[in-house]
Amino acid sequence: MSDAFRELLRKIGSGIHTGENLTRSEAAAATRMMLLGEATPAQIGAFMISHRIKRPTGEELAGMLDAYEELGPMLAPPNREKGFSVSTVAVFGVPYDGRSRTAPISPLTALILAASGVPTLMHGGDTMPTKEGIPLIEIWRGLGVDWRKLSLEKVQQVFDSTGLGFVYLPKHFPQATALVPYRREIGKRPPFSTMELMWCPCAGDVNVISGYVHPPTEGMFQKAFELRGIKNYTTVKGLEGSCDLPRDRTAIIGIAKPDTKFERVLLAHGDYGFSSTNPAFESAPELLKQMQEVLLGKPSELMQSAIWNGGFYLWRSGVCLDMNSGLIQAETLLSNGQVVQKLEEVSQAVSVFS
């Protein structure tokens, strides 16, 4: 048993009257001890549920991210000589426990960005509690891209050559994967599930894109990013906490850029001619069938959501000057086959390197 960890657990687990928040360094130490297995299973489970009940602070999340940066994988940004249109890498922070009600859009968004020369990185693991929804890794596999067998070095090669990468926890960060069973056992999402939305396993110039459900979470993001010196990030009150812009309500977005103040952006689907339909997630086979049709340029509600999201992120990434031109470019890339060509390029690269 770790006595040092027990003291940190006692600090957050003492209730509303005597409990305390951890400092950034204490949160980093606690996370490090959990990742390295220095804390016992009883201590880890107690910490996770105590921290969940207390609610994390931005400072604590910053410390957790410090530990992930110290112990976890890190990719280098792709070489600019490869012809990328922008140098900033779009890093998507999507809930690891997946989706169960609405169709995920982010893999299509990632392909649209990569087809436009925007380096794009995703990360995640296998099916995960508490939602047990479809994970990104399964969607990619269904599209013919199996990231699971690639070493981090091979992922870097695919990232360099195609502008698209995926950090797969079981292969690239097994210490973090070892903490996943606790989520099922405690029956609630621990603060790690919030921290993962901000995690950036890529060095250099990045735009960290973090989805969320509850408005207070955005404030935690802002504080943690400020403490860690992240000046370029995007927050999205997205579908099921993802980075996917909704169509049944106004999209609430936060944009932070270097040398400018945090900006609130509100995008109403009706202002751009979109209906209020969010395509439903019915089953993995049906989702993959619909995605393949989108990639072939066939009109559908999922196609509309892909254009809606692709247009925004092309604008946010600096490829397009405004939302309208972003929407036009997203639709053009899908209809003229450039997005499916990018998918084929990535699929071939992954096959070669694996």
Coordinates of C-alpha atoms in Angstrom, one line a residue:
M1 CA 0.0 0.0 0.0
S2 CA 1.2 3.5 -0.8
D3 CA 1.2 5.8 2.3
A4 CA 1.8 8.8 0.0
F5 CA -1.2 8.0 -2.1
R6 CA -3.3 7.4 1.1
E7 CA -2.6 11.0 2.2
L8 CA -3.8 12.3 -1.2
L9 CA -6.9 10.1 -1.0
R10 CA -7.7 11.3 2.5
K11 CA -7.4 14.9 1.3
I12 CA -10.1 14.6 -1.4
G13 CA -12.2 12.0 0.3
S14 CA -13.0 13.7 3.6
G15 CA -16.4 15.2 2.6
I16 CA -17.7 18.7 2.0
H17 CA -16.6 20.1 5.4
T18 CA -13.0 18.9 5.7
G19 CA -12.1 17.7 2.2
E20 CA -9.7 19.7 0.1
N21 CA -8.8 20.1 -3.5
L22 CA -5.4 18.8 -4.7
T23 CA -2.7 21.1 -5.9
R24 CA -1.5 20.6 -9.5
S25 CA 1.6 18.7 -8.4
E26 CA -0.5 16.5 -6.0
A27 CA -2.9 15.6 -8.8
A28 CA 0.1 14.8 -11.0
A29 CA 1.6 12.6 -8.3
A30 CA -1.7 10.8 -7.6
T31 CA -2.2 10.1 -11.4
R32 CA 1.5 8.9 -11.7
M33 CA 1.1 6.5 -8.8
M34 CA -2.1 5.1 -10.3
L35 CA -0.6 4.7 -13.8
L36 CA 2.5 3.0 -12.4
G37 CA 0.5 0.7 -10.2
E38 CA 2.0 2.1 -7.0
A39 CA -1.4 2.6 -5.5
T40 CA -3.4 -0.5 -4.6
P41 CA -6.7 -1.4 -6.4
A42 CA -8.7 -0.4 -3.3
Q43 CA -6.9 3.0 -3.2
I44 CA -7.5 3.5 -7.0
G45 CA -11.2 2.7 -6.8
A46 CA -11.6 4.9 -3.7
F47 CA -9.8 7.8 -5.4
M48 CA -11.8 7.6 -8.6
I49 CA -15.2 7.6 -6.9
S50 CA -14.1 10.2 -4.3
H51 CA -12.8 12.5 -7.0
R52 CA -16.0 12.0 -9.0
I53 CA -18.2 13.0 -6.0
K54 CA -16.0 16.0 -5.1
R55 CA -15.7 17.0 -8.8
P56 CA -12.3 17.9 -10.3
T57 CA -10.9 21.4 -10.5
G58 CA -9.1 22.9 -13.5
E59 CA -5.9 22.8 -11.5
E60 CA -6.3 19.1 -10.7
L61 CA -7.0 18.3 -14.4
A62 CA -3.9 20.2 -15.4
G63 CA -1.9 18.0 -13.0
M64 CA -3.4 14.8 -14.4
L65 CA -2.5 16.0 -17.9
D66 CA 1.1 16.6 -16.6
A67 CA 1.3 12.9 -15.6
Y68 CA -0.1 11.8 -18.9
E69 CA 2.4 13.9 -20.8
E70 CA 5.2 12.5 -18.7
L71 CA 4.3 8.8 -19.0
G72 CA 2.2 8.6 -22.1
P73 CA 2.9 8.5 -25.9
M74 CA 3.7 11.5 -27.9
L75 CA 3.7 12.0 -31.7
A76 CA 5.7 14.6 -33.5
P77 CA 3.8 16.9 -35.9
P78 CA 4.0 15.8 -39.6
N79 CA 6.7 17.2 -41.7
R80 CA 5.5 20.4 -43.4
E81 CA 7.4 19.5 -46.5
K82 CA 4.7 16.8 -47.2
G83 CA 2.4 19.5 -48.5
F84 CA 0.0 20.2 -45.7
S85 CA -2.0 23.4 -46.1
V86 CA -1.7 24.3 -42.4
S87 CA 0.9 23.5 -39.8
T88 CA -1.5 23.3 -36.8
V89 CA -2.6 19.7 -36.0
A90 CA -6.3 19.3 -35.1
V91 CA -6.4 17.0 -32.1
F92 CA -9.9 15.6 -31.3
G93 CA -10.9 14.8 -27.7
V94 CA -13.9 12.5 -28.0
P95 CA -15.4 10.6 -25.0
Y96 CA -13.8 7.2 -24.8
D97 CA -17.0 5.4 -23.9
G98 CA -18.4 6.1 -27.3
R99 CA -21.8 6.8 -28.7
S100 CA -25.1 5.1 -28.3
R101 CA -27.9 7.4 -29.5
T102 CA -26.6 9.7 -32.3
A103 CA -24.4 8.7 -35.2
P104 CA -20.7 9.7 -34.7
I105 CA -19.5 12.2 -37.3
S106 CA -15.8 12.8 -36.2
P107 CA -14.2 10.1 -38.4
L108 CA -15.7 11.7 -41.4
T109 CA -14.7 15.2 -40.2
A110 CA -11.1 13.9 -39.7
L111 CA -11.0 12.6 -43.3
I112 CA -12.4 15.9 -44.6
L113 CA -9.7 17.8 -42.8
A114 CA -6.9 15.5 -43.8
A115 CA -8.1 15.7 -47.4
S116 CA -7.8 19.5 -47.2
G117 CA -4.3 19.3 -45.9
V118 CA -5.1 19.7 -42.2
P119 CA -3.1 17.2 -40.1
T120 CA -5.6 15.5 -37.8
L121 CA -5.1 13.2 -34.7
M122 CA -7.6 11.1 -32.8
H123 CA -7.1 8.9 -29.7
G124 CA -9.1 6.3 -27.7
G125 CA -9.4 2.7 -26.7
D126 CA -11.8 -0.2 -27.0
T127 CA -15.4 -0.4 -25.9
M128 CA -15.4 1.3 -22.5
P129 CA -17.7 1.8 -19.5
T130 CA -19.9 3.4 -18.6
K131 CA -21.8 4.0 -21.8
E132 CA -20.2 1.0 -23.7
G133 CA -21.0 2.8 -26.9
I134 CA -19.3 2.3 -30.3
P135 CA -15.6 3.4 -30.0
L136 CA -13.7 5.3 -32.7
I137 CA -11.3 2.4 -33.2
E138 CA -14.2 0.1 -34.3
I139 CA -15.5 2.7 -36.7
W140 CA -12.1 3.1 -38.3
R141 CA -11.7 -0.7 -38.6
G142 CA -15.1 -0.9 -40.3
L143 CA -13.9 1.7 -42.8
G144 CA -10.9 -0.5 -43.6
V145 CA -8.3 1.2 -41.3
D146 CA -7.1 -1.0 -38.5
W147 CA -4.9 1.1 -36.2
R148 CA -4.7 -1.6 -33.5
K149 CA -1.5 -3.3 -34.6
L150 CA 0.6 -0.3 -35.4
S151 CA 3.4 0.6 -33.0
L152 CA 3.7 4.3 -32.2
E153 CA 6.6 4.6 -34.6
K154 CA 4.4 3.2 -37.4
V155 CA 1.5 5.5 -36.5
Q156 CA 4.0 8.4 -36.8
Q157 CA 4.9 7.2 -40.3
V158 CA 1.3 7.0 -41.3
F159 CA 0.7 10.4 -39.7
D160 CA 3.7 11.9 -41.6
S161 CA 2.6 10.5 -45.0
T162 CA -1.2 10.9 -44.9
G163 CA -1.8 13.6 -42.3
L164 CA -4.0 11.3 -40.2
G165 CA -3.1 9.5 -37.0
F166 CA -4.6 7.5 -34.1
V167 CA -3.2 6.9 -30.7
Y168 CA -4.7 3.6 -29.5
L169 CA -4.5 3.2 -25.7
P170 CA -4.1 -0.6 -25.4
K171 CA -1.1 -0.5 -27.7
H172 CA 0.4 2.9 -27.0
F173 CA -0.5 3.6 -23.4
P174 CA -1.2 0.3 -21.6
Q175 CA -0.8 2.0 -18.2
A176 CA -3.9 4.0 -18.9
T177 CA -5.7 1.0 -20.3
A178 CA -5.1 -0.8 -17.0
L179 CA -7.3 1.8 -15.2
V180 CA -10.3 1.2 -17.5
P181 CA -11.8 -1.7 -15.5
Y182 CA -12.3 0.6 -12.5
R183 CA -14.8 2.6 -14.5
R184 CA -17.0 -0.5 -14.8
E185 CA -16.5 -1.4 -11.1
I186 CA -17.4 2.0 -9.7
G187 CA -20.2 2.5 -12.2
K188 CA -19.5 6.1 -12.9
R189 CA -17.2 8.1 -15.1
P190 CA -14.2 9.2 -13.1
P191 CA -12.5 12.6 -13.7
F192 CA -10.0 10.8 -16.0
S193 CA -12.9 10.7 -18.6
T194 CA -12.9 14.5 -18.4
M195 CA -9.1 14.8 -18.6
E196 CA -9.0 12.6 -21.7
L197 CA -11.0 15.1 -23.6
M198 CA -8.1 17.6 -23.2
W199 CA -5.3 15.1 -23.6
C200 CA -3.0 16.0 -26.5
P201 CA -0.5 13.2 -27.5
C202 CA 1.1 15.4 -30.1
A203 CA 3.9 17.9 -29.8
G204 CA 4.2 21.2 -31.6
D205 CA 1.5 23.5 -32.9
V206 CA -1.9 22.0 -32.1
N207 CA -5.6 23.0 -31.9
V208 CA -7.0 20.8 -29.0
I209 CA -10.7 20.2 -29.6
S210 CA -12.6 19.1 -26.6
G211 CA -16.2 18.1 -26.4
Y212 CA -18.4 18.4 -23.3
V213 CA -22.0 18.0 -22.0
H214 CA -22.2 20.1 -18.9
P215 CA -21.4 23.9 -19.1
P216 CA -19.2 23.9 -15.9
T217 CA -16.9 21.4 -17.7
E218 CA -15.9 24.1 -20.2
G219 CA -14.7 26.3 -17.3
M220 CA -12.5 23.4 -16.1
F221 CA -11.1 23.1 -19.6
Q222 CA -10.2 26.8 -19.8
K223 CA -8.5 26.8 -16.4
A224 CA -6.5 23.6 -17.2
F225 CA -5.4 24.9 -20.6
E226 CA -4.4 28.2 -19.1
L227 CA -2.2 26.5 -16.5
R228 CA -0.6 24.3 -19.1
G229 CA 0.1 27.1 -21.5
I230 CA -2.3 25.8 -24.2
K231 CA -3.4 28.9 -26.2
N232 CA -5.0 27.3 -29.2
Y233 CA -8.1 25.2 -28.4
T234 CA -11.7 24.7 -29.2
T235 CA -14.6 23.7 -26.9
V236 CA -17.8 22.2 -28.3
K237 CA -21.0 21.4 -26.5
G238 CA -21.4 18.5 -28.8
L239 CA -23.6 15.4 -29.4
E240 CA -23.3 13.1 -26.4
G241 CA -20.3 15.2 -25.2
S242 CA -18.4 14.7 -28.4
C243 CA -16.8 17.3 -30.8
D244 CA -19.7 16.8 -33.3
L245 CA -21.8 19.9 -33.8
P246 CA -25.5 19.2 -33.2
R247 CA -28.3 20.1 -35.7
D248 CA -31.2 20.0 -33.3
R249 CA -30.0 23.1 -31.3
T250 CA -27.7 26.0 -31.7
A251 CA -24.1 24.8 -31.6
I252 CA -22.2 26.4 -28.6
I253 CA -18.5 26.7 -29.3
G254 CA -15.6 28.3 -27.6
I255 CA -12.5 29.3 -29.6
A256 CA -9.2 30.3 -28.0
K257 CA -6.3 31.5 -30.2
P258 CA -2.9 32.8 -29.4
D259 CA -3.0 36.6 -28.8
T260 CA -6.8 36.8 -28.8
K261 CA -9.4 36.5 -26.1
F262 CA -11.6 33.5 -25.7
E263 CA -14.4 33.8 -28.2
R264 CA -18.0 32.4 -28.0
V265 CA -19.4 31.2 -31.4
L266 CA -23.0 30.2 -31.8
L267 CA -24.0 28.4 -35.0
A268 CA -27.6 27.8 -35.7
H269 CA -28.2 25.1 -38.3
G270 CA -31.3 26.9 -39.7
D271 CA -29.2 29.9 -40.6
Y272 CA -27.2 27.8 -43.0
G273 CA -30.1 25.8 -44.5
F274 CA -29.8 22.6 -42.5
S275 CA -32.7 20.7 -40.9
S276 CA -32.8 19.9 -37.2
T277 CA -32.2 16.2 -37.6
N278 CA -29.3 14.5 -35.9
P279 CA -28.9 11.1 -37.6
A280 CA -29.5 8.3 -35.1
F281 CA -27.1 5.5 -34.2
E282 CA -29.0 2.3 -34.9
S283 CA -26.2 -0.3 -35.1
A284 CA -22.6 -0.5 -36.1
P285 CA -23.3 -2.2 -39.5
E286 CA -25.9 0.4 -40.3
L287 CA -23.6 3.3 -39.3
L288 CA -20.8 1.9 -41.5
K289 CA -23.1 1.4 -44.4
Q290 CA -24.3 5.0 -44.1
M291 CA -20.7 6.3 -43.8
Q292 CA -19.7 4.4 -46.9
E293 CA -22.6 6.1 -48.8
V294 CA -21.5 9.5 -47.6
L295 CA -17.9 8.8 -48.8
L296 CA -19.4 7.9 -52.2
G297 CA -21.2 11.3 -52.3
K298 CA -24.8 10.0 -51.8
P299 CA -27.2 12.5 -50.2
S300 CA -28.4 11.6 -46.7
E301 CA -28.9 13.1 -43.3
L302 CA -25.5 11.8 -42.3
M303 CA -24.1 13.6 -45.4
Q304 CA -25.7 16.8 -44.2
S305 CA -24.1 16.3 -40.7
A306 CA -20.7 15.6 -42.3
I307 CA -20.9 18.8 -44.3
W308 CA -22.1 20.8 -41.2
N309 CA -19.2 19.6 -39.2
G310 CA -16.6 19.5 -41.9
G311 CA -17.5 23.1 -42.9
F312 CA -17.0 24.4 -39.4
Y313 CA -13.7 22.6 -38.8
L314 CA -12.3 23.7 -42.2
W315 CA -13.1 27.3 -41.1
R316 CA -11.7 26.8 -37.6
S317 CA -8.5 25.3 -39.0
G318 CA -7.9 28.3 -41.2
V319 CA -8.4 26.5 -44.6
C320 CA -11.6 28.6 -45.3
L321 CA -12.2 32.2 -44.6
D322 CA -15.8 31.8 -43.2
M323 CA -18.4 29.2 -42.4
N324 CA -20.2 29.4 -45.8
S325 CA -17.0 28.7 -47.8
G326 CA -16.2 25.9 -45.4
L327 CA -19.6 24.3 -46.0
I328 CA -19.1 24.6 -49.8
Q329 CA -15.6 23.0 -49.6
A330 CA -16.7 20.2 -47.4
E331 CA -19.5 19.3 -49.8
T332 CA -17.2 19.5 -52.8
L333 CA -14.6 17.3 -51.1
L334 CA -17.2 14.6 -50.4
S335 CA -18.9 14.8 -53.8
N336 CA -15.8 14.8 -56.0
G337 CA -14.2 11.8 -54.3
Q338 CA -11.3 13.5 -52.5
V339 CA -12.4 12.3 -49.1
V340 CA -12.8 8.7 -50.1
Q341 CA -9.4 8.9 -51.8
K342 CA -7.9 10.1 -48.5
L343 CA -9.5 7.1 -46.8
E344 CA -8.0 4.7 -49.3
E345 CA -4.6 6.4 -48.9
V346 CA -4.7 6.0 -45.1
S347 CA -6.0 2.4 -45.4
Q348 CA -3.2 1.5 -47.7
A349 CA -0.6 3.2 -45.5
V350 CA -1.8 1.4 -42.4
S351 CA -1.7 -1.9 -44.3
V352 CA 1.9 -1.3 -45.5
F353 CA 3.2 -0.2 -42.2
S354 CA 1.5 -3.1 -40.3

